[in-house]
Coordinates of C-alpha atoms in Angstrom, one line a residue:
X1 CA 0.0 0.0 0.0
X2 CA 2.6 2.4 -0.5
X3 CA 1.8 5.1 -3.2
X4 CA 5.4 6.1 -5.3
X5 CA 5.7 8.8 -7.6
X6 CA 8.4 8.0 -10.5
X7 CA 9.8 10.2 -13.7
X8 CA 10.3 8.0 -16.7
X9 CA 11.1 8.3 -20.4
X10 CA 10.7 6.1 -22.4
X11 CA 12.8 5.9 -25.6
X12 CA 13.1 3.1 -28.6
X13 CA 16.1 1.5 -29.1
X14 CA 17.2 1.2 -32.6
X15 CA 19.4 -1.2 -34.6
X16 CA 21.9 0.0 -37.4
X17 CA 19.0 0.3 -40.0
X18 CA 16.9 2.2 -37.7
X19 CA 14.4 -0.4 -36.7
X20 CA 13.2 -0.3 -33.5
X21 CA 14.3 -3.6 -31.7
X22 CA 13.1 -2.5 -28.2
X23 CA 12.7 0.4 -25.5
X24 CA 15.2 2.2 -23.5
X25 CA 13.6 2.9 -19.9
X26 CA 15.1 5.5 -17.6
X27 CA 13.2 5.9 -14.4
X28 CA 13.9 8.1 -11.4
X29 CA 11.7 7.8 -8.1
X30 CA 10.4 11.7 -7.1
X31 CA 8.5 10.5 -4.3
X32 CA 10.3 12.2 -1.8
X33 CA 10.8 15.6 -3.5
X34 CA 7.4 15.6 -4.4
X35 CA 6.1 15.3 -1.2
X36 CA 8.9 18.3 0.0
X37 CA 7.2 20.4 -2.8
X38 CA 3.6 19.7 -1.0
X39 CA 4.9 20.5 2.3
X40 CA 6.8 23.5 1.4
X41 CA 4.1 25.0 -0.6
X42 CA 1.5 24.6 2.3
X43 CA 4.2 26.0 4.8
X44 CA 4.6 28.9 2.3
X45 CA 0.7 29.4 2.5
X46 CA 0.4 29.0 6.0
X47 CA 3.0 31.6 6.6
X48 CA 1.5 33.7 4.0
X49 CA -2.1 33.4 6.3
X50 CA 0.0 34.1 10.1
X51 CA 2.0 37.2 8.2
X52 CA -0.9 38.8 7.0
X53 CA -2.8 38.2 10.3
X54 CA 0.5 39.4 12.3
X55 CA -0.3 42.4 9.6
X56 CA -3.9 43.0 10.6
X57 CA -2.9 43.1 13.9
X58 CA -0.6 45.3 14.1
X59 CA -3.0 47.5 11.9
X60 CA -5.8 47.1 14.6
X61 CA -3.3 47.8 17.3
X62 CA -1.6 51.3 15.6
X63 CA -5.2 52.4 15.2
X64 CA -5.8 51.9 19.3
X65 CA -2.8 53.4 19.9
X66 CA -3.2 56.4 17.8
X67 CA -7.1 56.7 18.9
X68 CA -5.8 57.1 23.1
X69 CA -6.0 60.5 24.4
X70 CA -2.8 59.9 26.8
X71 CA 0.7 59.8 25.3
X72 CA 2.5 56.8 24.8
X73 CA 5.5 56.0 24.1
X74 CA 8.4 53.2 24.4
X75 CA 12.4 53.6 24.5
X76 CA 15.1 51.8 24.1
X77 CA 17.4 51.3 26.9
X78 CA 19.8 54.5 25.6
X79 CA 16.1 56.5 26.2
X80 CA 15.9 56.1 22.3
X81 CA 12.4 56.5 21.3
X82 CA 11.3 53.1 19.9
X83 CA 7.0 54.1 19.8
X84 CA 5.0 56.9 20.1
X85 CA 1.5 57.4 19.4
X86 CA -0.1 60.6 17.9
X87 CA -0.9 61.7 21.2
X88 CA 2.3 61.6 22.1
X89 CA 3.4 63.0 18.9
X90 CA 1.0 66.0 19.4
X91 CA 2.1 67.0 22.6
X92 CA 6.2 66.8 21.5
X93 CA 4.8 69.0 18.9
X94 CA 6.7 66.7 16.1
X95 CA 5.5 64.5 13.5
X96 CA 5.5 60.6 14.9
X97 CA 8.7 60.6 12.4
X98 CA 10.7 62.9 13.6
X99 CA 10.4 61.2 17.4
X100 CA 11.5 57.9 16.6
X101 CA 15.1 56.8 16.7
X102 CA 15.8 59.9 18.5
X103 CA 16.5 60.5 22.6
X104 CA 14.8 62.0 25.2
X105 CA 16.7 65.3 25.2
X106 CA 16.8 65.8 21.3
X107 CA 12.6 65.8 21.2
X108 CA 12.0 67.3 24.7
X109 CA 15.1 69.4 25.1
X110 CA 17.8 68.9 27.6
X111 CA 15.9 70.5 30.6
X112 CA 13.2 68.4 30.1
X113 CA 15.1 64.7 29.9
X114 CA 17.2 66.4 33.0
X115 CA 14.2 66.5 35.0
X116 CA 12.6 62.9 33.8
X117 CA 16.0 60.7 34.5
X118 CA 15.9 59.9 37.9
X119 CA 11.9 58.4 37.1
X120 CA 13.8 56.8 34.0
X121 CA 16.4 55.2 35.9
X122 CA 14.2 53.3 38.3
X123 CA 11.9 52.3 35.6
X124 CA 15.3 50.5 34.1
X125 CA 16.0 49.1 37.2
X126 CA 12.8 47.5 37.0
X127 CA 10.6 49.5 39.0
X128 CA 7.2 50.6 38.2
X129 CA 7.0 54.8 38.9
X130 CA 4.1 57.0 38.6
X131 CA 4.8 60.7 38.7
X132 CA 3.7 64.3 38.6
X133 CA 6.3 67.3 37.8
X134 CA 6.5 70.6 35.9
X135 CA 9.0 70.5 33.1
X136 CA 10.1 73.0 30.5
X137 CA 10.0 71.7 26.9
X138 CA 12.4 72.1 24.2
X139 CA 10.2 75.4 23.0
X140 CA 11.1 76.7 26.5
X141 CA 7.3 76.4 27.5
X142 CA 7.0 74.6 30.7
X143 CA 3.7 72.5 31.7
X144 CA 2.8 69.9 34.2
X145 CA 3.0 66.2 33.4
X146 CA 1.5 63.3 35.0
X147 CA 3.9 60.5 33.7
X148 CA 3.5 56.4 34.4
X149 CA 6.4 54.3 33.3
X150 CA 6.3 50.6 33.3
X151 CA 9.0 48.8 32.4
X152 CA 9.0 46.4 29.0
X153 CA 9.2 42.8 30.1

């Protein structure tokens, strides 16, 4: 009850006057890549289905993010900016663009990431902190902020 999957080609053997005396048979057995061929093509498609669900996904969650009316952001260990919503992105003043990739102190001026480093500090040590304190933004306006940093696990 095995089912095999072979490649042949079938020639005719000819003598000196060109009469054909008998056949030449070669025959290969594809079983094996033809199953591999099956396998990969419906791993292909199943990773095609997960990527673009991965892809709706992260669609759906972008929109939540940019719908909140509270800033939110992530950073890199360096205080790079990693995220940031449109909230976030409204209140910097810059386009979502322009925040990304960049520190602290070069989108909220050096005052600003002076004043927020102790709070960052603890939240890379792990900690969870939730804060309240007036700082002066890199367009020298100053304005009270109610922060709450978790740290990413």
């Amino acid at each position: 009850g095995v089912v095999r999957t072979w490649i042949e080609q079938w020639l005719p053997l000819r003598d000196a006057a060109g009469r054909v005396v008998g056949v030449h048979v070669m025959a290969e057995e594809v079983t094996g890549e033809r199953r591999a061929r099956a396998e990969r093509a419906r791993l292909l498609e199943e990773l095609e289905r997960r990527s673009a669900e991965v892809e709706r996904r992260e669609r759906e969650l972008r929109r939540t993010l940019d719908t909140a009316a509270i800033g939110l952001t992530r950073h890199d260990r360096e205080g790079r900016f990693l995220s940031a919503n449109l909230a976030y992105s409204r209140m910097a003043g810059l386009p979502v663009e322009r925040i990304v990739g960049r520190t602290i102190e070069e989108v909220t001026g050096r005052e600003a990431a002076a004043t927020v480093a102790p709070y960052t500090a603890r939240v890379l040590a792990g900690e969870t902190v939730v804060y309240e304190t007036e700082i002066v933004r890199v367009h020298g306006r100053s304005g009270w902020i109610h922060c709450e940093y978790s740290p990413w696990r």
